[in-house]
PDB file of C-alpha atoms in Angstrom:
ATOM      1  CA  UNK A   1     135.455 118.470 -81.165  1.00 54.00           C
ATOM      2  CA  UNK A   2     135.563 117.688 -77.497  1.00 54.00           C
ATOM      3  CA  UNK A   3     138.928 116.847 -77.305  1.00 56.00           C
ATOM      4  CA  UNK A   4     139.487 120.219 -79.286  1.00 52.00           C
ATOM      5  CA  UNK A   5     138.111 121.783 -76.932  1.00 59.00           C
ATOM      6  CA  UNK A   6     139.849 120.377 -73.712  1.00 56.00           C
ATOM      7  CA  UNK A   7     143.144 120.835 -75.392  1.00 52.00           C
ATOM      8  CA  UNK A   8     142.534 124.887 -75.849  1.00 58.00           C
ATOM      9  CA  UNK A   9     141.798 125.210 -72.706  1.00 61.00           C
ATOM     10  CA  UNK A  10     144.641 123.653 -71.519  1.00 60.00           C
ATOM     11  CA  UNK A  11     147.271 125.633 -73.429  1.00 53.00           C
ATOM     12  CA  UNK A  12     144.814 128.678 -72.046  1.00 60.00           C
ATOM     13  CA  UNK A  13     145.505 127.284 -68.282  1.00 64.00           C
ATOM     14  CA  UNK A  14     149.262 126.807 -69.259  1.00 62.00           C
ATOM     15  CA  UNK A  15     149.894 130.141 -71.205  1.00 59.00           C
ATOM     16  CA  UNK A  16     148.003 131.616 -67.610  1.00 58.00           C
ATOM     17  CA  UNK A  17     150.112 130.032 -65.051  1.00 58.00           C
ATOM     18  CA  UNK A  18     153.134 131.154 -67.176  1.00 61.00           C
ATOM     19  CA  UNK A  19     152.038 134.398 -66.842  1.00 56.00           C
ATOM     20  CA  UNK A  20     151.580 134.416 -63.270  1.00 56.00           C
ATOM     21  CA  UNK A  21     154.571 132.612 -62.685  1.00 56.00           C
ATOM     22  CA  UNK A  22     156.311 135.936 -64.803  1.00 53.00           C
ATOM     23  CA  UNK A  23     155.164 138.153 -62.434  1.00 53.00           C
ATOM     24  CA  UNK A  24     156.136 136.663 -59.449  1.00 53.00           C
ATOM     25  CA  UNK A  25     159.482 136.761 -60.479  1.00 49.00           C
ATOM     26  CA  UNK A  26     159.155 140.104 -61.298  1.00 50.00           C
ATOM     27  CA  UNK A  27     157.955 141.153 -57.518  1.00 51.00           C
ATOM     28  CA  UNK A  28     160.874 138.890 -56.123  1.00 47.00           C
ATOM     29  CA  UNK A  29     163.240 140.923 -57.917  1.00 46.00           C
ATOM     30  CA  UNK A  30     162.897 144.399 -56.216  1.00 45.00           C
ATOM     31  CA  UNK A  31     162.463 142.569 -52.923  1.00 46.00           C
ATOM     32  CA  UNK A  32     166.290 143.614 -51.978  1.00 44.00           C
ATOM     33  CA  UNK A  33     165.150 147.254 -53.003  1.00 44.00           C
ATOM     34  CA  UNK A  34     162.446 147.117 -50.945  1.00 44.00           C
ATOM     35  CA  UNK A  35     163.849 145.783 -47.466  1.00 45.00           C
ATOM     36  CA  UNK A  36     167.071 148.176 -47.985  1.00 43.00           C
ATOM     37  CA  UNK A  37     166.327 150.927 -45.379  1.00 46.00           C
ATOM     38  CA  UNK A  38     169.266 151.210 -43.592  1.00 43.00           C
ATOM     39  CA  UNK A  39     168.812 152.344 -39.418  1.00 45.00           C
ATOM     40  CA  UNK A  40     170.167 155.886 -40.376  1.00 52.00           C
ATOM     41  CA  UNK A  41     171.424 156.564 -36.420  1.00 64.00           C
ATOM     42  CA  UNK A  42     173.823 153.732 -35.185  1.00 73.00           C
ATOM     43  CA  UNK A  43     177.463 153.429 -33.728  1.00 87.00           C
ATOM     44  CA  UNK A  44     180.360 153.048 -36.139  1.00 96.00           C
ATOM     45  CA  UNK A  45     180.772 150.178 -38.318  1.00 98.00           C
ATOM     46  CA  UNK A  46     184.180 149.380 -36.337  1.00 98.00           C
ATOM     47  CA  UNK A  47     184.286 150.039 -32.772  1.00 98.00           C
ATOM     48  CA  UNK A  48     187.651 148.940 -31.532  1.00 98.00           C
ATOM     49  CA  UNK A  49     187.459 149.049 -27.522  1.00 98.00           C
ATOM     50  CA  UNK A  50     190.414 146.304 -26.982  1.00 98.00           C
ATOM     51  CA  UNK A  51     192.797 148.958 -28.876  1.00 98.00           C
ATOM     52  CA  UNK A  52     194.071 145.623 -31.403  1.00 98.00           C
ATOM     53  CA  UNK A  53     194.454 148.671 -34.359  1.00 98.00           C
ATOM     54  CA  UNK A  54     196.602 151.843 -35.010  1.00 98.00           C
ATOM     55  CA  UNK A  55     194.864 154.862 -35.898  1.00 98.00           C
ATOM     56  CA  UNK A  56     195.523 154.609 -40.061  1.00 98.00           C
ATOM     57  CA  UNK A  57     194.581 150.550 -40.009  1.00 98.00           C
ATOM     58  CA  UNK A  58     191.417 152.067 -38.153  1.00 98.00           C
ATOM     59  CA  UNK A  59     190.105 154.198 -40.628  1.00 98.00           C
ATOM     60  CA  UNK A  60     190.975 152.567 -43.543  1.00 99.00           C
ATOM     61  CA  UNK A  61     188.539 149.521 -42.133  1.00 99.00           C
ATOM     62  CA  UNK A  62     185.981 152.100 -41.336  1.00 98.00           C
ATOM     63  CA  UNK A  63     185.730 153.167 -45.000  1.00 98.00           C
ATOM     64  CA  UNK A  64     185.910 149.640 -46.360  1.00 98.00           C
ATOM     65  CA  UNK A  65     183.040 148.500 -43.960  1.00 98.00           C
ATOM     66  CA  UNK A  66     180.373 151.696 -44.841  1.00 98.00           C
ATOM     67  CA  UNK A  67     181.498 151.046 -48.016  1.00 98.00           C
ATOM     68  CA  UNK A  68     180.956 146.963 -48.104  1.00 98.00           C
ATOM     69  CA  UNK A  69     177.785 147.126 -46.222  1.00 98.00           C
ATOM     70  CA  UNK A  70     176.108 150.177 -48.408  1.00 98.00           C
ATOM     71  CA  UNK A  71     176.695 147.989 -51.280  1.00 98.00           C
ATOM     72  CA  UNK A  72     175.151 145.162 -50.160  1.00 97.00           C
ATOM     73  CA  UNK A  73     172.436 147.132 -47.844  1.00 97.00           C
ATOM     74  CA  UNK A  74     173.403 144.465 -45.055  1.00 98.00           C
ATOM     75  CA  UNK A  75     175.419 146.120 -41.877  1.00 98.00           C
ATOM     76  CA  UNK A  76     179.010 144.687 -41.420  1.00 99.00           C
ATOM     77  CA  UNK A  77     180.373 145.049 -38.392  1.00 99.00           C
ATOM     78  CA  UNK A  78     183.594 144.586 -36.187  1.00 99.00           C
ATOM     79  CA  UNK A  79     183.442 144.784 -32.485  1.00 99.00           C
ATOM     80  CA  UNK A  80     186.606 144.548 -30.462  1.00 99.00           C
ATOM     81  CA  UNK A  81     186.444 144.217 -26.253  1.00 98.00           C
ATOM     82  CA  UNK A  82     188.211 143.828 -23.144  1.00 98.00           C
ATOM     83  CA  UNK A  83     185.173 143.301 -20.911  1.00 98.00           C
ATOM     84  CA  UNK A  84     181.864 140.938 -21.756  1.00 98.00           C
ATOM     85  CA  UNK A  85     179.985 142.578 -18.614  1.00 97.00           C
ATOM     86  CA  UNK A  86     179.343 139.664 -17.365  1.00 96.00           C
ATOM     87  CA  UNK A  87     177.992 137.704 -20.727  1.00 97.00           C
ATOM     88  CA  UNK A  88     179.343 135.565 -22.871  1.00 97.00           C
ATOM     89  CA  UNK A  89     180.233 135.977 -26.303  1.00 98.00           C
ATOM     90  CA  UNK A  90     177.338 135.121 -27.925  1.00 97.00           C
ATOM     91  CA  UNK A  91     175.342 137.199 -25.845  1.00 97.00           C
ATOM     92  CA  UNK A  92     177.185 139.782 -25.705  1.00 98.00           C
ATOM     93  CA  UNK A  93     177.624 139.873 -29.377  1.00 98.00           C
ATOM     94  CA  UNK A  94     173.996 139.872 -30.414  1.00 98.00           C
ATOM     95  CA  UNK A  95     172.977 142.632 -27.867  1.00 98.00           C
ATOM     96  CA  UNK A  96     175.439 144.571 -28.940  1.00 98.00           C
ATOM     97  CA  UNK A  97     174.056 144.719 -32.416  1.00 98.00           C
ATOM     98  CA  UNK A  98     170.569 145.091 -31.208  1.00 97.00           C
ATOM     99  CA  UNK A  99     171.248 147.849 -28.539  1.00 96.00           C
ATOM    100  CA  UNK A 100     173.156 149.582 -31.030  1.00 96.00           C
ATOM    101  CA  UNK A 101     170.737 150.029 -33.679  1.00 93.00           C
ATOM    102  CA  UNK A 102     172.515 147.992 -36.688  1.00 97.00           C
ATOM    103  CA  UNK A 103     171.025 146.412 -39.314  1.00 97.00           C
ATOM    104  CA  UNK A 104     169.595 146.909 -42.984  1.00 97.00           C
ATOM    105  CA  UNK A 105     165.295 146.483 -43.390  1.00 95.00           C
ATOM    106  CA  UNK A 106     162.616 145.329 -40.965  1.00 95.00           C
ATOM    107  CA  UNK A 107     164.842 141.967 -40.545  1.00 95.00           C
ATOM    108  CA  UNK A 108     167.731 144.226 -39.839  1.00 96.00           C
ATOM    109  CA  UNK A 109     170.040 142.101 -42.048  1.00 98.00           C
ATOM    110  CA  UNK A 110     173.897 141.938 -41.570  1.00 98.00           C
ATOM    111  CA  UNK A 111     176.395 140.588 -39.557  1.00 99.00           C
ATOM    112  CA  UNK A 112     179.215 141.322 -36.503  1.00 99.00           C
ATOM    113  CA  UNK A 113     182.142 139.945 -35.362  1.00 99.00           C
ATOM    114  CA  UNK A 114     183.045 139.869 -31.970  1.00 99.00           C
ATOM    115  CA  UNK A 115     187.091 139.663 -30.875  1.00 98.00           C
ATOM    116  CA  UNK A 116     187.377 139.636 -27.133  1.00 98.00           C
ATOM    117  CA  UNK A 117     190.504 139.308 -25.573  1.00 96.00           C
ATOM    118  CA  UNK A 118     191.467 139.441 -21.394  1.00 94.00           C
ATOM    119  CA  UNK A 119     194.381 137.859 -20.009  1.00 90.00           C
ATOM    120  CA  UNK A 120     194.156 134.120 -21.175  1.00 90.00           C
ATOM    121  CA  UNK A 121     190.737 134.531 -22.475  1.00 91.00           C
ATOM    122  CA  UNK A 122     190.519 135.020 -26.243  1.00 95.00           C
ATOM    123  CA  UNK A 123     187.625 134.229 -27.750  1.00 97.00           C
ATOM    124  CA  UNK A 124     185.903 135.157 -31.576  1.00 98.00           C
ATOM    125  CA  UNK A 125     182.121 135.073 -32.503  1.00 98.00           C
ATOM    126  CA  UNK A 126     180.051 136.029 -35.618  1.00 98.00           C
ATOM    127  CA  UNK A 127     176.937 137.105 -34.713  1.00 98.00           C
ATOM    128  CA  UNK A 128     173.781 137.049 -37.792  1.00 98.00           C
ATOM    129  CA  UNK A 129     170.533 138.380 -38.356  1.00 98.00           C
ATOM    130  CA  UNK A 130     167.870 138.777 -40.863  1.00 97.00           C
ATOM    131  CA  UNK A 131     169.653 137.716 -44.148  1.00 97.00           C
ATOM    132  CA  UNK A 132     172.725 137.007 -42.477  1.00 97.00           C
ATOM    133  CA  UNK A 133     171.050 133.724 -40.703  1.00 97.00           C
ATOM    134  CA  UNK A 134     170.457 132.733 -44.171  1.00 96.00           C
ATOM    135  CA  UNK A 135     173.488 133.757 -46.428  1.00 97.00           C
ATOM    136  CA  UNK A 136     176.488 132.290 -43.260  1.00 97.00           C
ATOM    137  CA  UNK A 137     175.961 129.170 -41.921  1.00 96.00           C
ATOM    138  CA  UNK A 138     177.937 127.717 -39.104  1.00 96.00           C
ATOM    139  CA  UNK A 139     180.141 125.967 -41.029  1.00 97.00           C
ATOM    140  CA  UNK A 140     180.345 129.010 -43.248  1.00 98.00           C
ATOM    141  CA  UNK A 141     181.582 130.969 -39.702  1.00 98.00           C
ATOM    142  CA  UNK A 142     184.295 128.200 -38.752  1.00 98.00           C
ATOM    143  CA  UNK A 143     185.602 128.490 -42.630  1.00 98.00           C
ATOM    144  CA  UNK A 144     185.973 132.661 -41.857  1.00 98.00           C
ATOM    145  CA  UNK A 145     187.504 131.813 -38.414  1.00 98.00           C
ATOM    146  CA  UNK A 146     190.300 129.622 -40.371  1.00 98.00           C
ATOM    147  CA  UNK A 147     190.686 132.013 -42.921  1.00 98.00           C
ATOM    148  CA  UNK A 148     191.897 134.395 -40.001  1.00 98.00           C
ATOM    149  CA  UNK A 149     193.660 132.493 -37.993  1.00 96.00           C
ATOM    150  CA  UNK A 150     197.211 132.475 -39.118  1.00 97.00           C
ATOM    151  CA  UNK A 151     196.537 136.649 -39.359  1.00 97.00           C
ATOM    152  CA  UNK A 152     195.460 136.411 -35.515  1.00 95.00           C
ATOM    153  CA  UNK A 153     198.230 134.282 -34.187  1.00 93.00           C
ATOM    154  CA  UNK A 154     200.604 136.883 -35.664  1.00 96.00           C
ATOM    155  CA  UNK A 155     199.046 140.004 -34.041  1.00 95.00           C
ATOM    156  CA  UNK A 156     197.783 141.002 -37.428  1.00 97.00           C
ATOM    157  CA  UNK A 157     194.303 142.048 -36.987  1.00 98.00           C
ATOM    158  CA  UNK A 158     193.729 144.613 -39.864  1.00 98.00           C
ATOM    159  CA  UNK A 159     194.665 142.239 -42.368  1.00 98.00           C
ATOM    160  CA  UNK A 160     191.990 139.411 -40.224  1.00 98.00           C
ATOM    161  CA  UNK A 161     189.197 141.605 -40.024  1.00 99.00           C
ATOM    162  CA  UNK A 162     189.944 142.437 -44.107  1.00 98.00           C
ATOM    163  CA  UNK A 163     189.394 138.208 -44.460  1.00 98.00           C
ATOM    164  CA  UNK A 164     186.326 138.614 -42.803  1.00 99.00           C
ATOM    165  CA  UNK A 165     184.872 141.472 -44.294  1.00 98.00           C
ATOM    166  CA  UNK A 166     185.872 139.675 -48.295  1.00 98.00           C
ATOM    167  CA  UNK A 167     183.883 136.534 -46.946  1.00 98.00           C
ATOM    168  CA  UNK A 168     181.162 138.162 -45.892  1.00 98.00           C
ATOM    169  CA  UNK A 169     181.115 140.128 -49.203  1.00 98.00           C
ATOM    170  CA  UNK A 170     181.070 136.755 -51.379  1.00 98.00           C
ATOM    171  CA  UNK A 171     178.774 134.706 -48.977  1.00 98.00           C
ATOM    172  CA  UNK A 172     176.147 137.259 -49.088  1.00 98.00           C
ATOM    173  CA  UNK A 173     176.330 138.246 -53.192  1.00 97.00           C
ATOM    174  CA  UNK A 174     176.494 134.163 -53.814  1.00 97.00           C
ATOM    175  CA  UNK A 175     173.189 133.978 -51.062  1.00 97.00           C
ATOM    176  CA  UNK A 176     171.350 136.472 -53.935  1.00 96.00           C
ATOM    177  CA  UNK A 177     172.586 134.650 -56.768  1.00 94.00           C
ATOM    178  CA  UNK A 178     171.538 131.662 -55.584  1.00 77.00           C
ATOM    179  CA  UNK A 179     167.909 132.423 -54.848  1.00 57.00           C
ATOM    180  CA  UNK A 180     167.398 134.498 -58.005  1.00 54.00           C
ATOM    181  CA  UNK A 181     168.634 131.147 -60.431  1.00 51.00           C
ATOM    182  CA  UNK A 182     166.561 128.827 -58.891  1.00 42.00           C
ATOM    183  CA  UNK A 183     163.029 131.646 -59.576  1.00 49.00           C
ATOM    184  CA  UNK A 184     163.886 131.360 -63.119  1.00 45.00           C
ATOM    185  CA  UNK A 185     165.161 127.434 -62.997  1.00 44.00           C
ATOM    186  CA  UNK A 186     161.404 127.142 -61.312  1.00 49.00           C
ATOM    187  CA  UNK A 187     160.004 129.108 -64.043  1.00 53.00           C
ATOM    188  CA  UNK A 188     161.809 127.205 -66.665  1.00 49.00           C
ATOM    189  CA  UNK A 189     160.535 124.054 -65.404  1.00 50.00           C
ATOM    190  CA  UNK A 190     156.909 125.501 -65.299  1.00 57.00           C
ATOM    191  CA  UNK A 191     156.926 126.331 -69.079  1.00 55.00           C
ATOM    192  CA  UNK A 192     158.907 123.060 -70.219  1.00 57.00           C
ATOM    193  CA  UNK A 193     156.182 120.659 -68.264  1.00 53.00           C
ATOM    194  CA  UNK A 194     153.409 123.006 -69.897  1.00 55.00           C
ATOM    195  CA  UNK A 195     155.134 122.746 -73.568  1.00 57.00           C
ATOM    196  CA  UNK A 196     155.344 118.702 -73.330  1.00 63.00           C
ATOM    197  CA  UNK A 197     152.016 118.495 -72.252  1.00 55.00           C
ATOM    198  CA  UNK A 198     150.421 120.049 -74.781  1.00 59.00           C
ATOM    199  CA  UNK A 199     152.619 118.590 -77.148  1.00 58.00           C
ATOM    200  CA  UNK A 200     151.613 115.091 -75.789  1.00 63.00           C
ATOM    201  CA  UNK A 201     148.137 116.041 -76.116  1.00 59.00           C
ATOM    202  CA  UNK A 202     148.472 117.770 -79.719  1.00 61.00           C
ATOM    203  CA  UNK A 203     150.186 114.605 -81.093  1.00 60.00           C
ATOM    204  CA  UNK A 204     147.275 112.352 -79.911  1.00 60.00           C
ATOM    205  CA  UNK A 205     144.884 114.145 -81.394  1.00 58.00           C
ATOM    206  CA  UNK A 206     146.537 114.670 -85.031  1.00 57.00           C
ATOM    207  CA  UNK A 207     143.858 112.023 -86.629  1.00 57.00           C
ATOM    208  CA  UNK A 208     141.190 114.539 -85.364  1.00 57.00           C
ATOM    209  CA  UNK A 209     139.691 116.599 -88.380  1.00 60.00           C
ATOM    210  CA  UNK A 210     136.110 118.639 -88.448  1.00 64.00           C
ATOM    211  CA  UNK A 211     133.253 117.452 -90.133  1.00 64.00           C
ATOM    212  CA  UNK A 212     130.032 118.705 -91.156  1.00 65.00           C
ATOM    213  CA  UNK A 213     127.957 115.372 -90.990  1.00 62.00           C
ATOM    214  CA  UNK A 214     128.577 112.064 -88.860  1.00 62.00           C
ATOM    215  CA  UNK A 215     126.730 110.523 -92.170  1.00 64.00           C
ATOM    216  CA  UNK A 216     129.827 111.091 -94.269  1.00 66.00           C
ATOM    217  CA  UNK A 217     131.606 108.048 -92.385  1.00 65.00           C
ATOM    218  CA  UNK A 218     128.485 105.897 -92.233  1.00 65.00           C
ATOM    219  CA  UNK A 219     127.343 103.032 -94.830  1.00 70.00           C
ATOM    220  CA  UNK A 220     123.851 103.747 -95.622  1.00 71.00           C
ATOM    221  CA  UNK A 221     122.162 100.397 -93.605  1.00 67.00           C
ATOM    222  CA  UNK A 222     125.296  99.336 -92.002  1.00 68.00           C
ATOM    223  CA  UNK A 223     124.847 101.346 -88.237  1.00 64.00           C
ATOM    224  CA  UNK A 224     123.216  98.306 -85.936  1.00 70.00           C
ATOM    225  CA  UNK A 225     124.085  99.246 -82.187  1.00 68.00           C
ATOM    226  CA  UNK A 226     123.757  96.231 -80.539  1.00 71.00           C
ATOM    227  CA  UNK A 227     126.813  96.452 -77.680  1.00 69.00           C
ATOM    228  CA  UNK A 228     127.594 100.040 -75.930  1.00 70.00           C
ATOM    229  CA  UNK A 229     130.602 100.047 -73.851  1.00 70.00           C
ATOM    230  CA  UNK A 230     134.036 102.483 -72.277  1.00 70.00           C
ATOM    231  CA  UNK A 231     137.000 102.077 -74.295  1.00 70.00           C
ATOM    232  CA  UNK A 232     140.356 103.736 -72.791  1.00 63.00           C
ATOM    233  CA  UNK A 233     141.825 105.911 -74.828  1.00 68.00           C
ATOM    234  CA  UNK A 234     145.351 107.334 -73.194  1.00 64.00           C
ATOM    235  CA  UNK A 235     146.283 108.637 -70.253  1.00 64.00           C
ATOM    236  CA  UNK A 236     147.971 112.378 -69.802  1.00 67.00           C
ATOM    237  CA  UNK A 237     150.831 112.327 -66.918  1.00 60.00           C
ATOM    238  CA  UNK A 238     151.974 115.802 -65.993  1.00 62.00           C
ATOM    239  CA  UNK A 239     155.658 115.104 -64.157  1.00 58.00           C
ATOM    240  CA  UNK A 240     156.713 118.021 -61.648  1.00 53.00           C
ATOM    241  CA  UNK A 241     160.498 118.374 -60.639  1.00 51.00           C
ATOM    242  CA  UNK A 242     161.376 118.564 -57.258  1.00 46.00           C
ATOM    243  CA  UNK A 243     162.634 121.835 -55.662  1.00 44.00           C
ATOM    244  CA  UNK A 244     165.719 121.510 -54.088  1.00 36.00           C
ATOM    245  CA  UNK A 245     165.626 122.822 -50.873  1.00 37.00           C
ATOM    246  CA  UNK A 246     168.018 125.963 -50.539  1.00 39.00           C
ATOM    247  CA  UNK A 247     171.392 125.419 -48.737  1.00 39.00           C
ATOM    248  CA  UNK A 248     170.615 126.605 -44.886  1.00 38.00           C
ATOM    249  CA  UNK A 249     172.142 129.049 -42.710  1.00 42.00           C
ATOM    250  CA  UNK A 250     171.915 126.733 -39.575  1.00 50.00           C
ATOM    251  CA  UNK A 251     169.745 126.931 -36.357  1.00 70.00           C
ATOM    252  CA  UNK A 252     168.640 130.120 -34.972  1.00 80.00           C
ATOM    253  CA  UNK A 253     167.909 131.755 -31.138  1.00 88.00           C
ATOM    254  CA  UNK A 254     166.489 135.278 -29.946  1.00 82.00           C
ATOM    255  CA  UNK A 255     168.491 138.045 -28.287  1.00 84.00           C
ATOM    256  CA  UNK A 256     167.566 139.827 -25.285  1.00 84.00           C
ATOM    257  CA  UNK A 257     165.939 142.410 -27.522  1.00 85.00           C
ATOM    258  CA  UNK A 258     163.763 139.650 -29.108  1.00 88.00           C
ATOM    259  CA  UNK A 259     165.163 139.785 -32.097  1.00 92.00           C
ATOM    260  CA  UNK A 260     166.506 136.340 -33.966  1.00 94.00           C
ATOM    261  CA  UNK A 261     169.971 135.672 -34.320  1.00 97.00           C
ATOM    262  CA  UNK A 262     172.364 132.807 -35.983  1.00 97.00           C
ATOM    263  CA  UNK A 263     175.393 132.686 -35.455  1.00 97.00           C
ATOM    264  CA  UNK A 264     179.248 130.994 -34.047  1.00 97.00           C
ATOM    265  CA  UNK A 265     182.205 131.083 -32.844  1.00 97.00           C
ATOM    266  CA  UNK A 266     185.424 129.134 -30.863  1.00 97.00           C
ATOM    267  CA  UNK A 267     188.705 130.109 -28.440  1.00 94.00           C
ATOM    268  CA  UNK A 268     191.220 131.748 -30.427  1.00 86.00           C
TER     269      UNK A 268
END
């Protein structure tokens, strides 16, 4: 009856943790919901000081950026220059999102590229926050900056800063994906442990059947106790997978503003 016993409240503990483990996937969910207040008073989504775009290529990757980053509810951003004032690109880059009030939630998530050209000088940097640190890695960056390069070398910007926006479209939606299969791979896990454990336990106890008296299996006379000792029994061994640690979005620094940034970029 004991053993009984221990192995109800087992499956209780199990069927509870399942539970719990429910819900927590169920508060992840709405999390992008949640942290989607977009800054409603900020520059334009392209601002194209260095002049690299005619007015119809110009407006055409206006709409496709406010339309790219209100999808996503992460701020996409192109920022063209002549003049770093005195920074350099990094710098410049990740104030300029700051200063400029960009950026989706209280992480202000999303992402700009910087392309700054003067005289010999050209240069290219991605700037990331919030999400973005996450979802683009460095190497992610370099792959974008190859992506564009052959469209750069031929003076064809609009069709570059398309390349960038599509990456940063799948990068981001494969980021979500990614951390939304591996809550219900974790919860999966959870219930299969739970469901051979107390199949482990159920099958060791099949010989177990309720009865009145102890007398029934007792020869009247034969019970002489001379010897009381432990006996082992079996052991239970509950086996929990390891997590795989999520793919990173590379090291981090702060802005002027405070405010973390990832982030890369190269002479182009």
């Amino acid at each position: 009856m004991g053993e009984v016993r221990i192995l109800k409240q087992t499956v209780k503990r199990i069927l509870a943790l399942s539970l719990l483990l429910f819900l927590c996937v169920l508060s992840v969910l709405p999390v992008f919901a949640e942290d989607a207040e977009a800054t409603e008073i900020h520059d334009p989504r392209l601002v194209d000081m260095a002049g690299l775009l005619d007015a119809d290529d110009a407006a055409n990757l206006t709409a496709l950026l406010d339309s790219l980053s209100e999808k996503l509810q992460f701020e996409v951003v192109v920022v063209t220059t002549n003049d770093l004032d005195g920074k350099t690109p990094r710098d410049y880059a990740d104030d300029y999102y700051d200063y400029h009030q960009y950026g989706y939630g209280k992480k202000h998530d999303g992402v700009l590229f910087l392309r700054y050209i003067n005289g010999d000088s050209r240069e290219v940097w991605i700037s990331t926050t919030g999400e973005g640190i996450r979802a683009i890695s460095e190497d992610d960056i370099q792959d974008i900056f190859d992506r564009m390069s052959d469209d750069f070398y031929a003076g064809r910007y609009y069709g570059a800063f398309l390349t960038y926006a599509e990456e940063v479209e799948r990068l981001v939606e494969y980021h979500r994906s990614y951390k939304i299969i591996w809550v219900f791979v974790g919860l999966g896990c959870g219930l299969l442990v739970g469901l051979l454990v107390t199949g482990t336990m159920k099958a060791s106890l099949k010989s177990v059947r309720t009865a009145r008296y102890a007398g029934n299996y007792v020869k009247d006379g034969s019970l002489k106790i001379d010897v009381a000792r432990d006996i082992f029994l079996y052991r239970t061994i509950t086996r929990v997978p390891r997590q795989t640690a999520e793919r990173s979005g590379g090291s981090s620094h702060s802005g002027s503003s405070g405010t973390s940034h990832g982030g890369g970029g190269r002479s182009m």
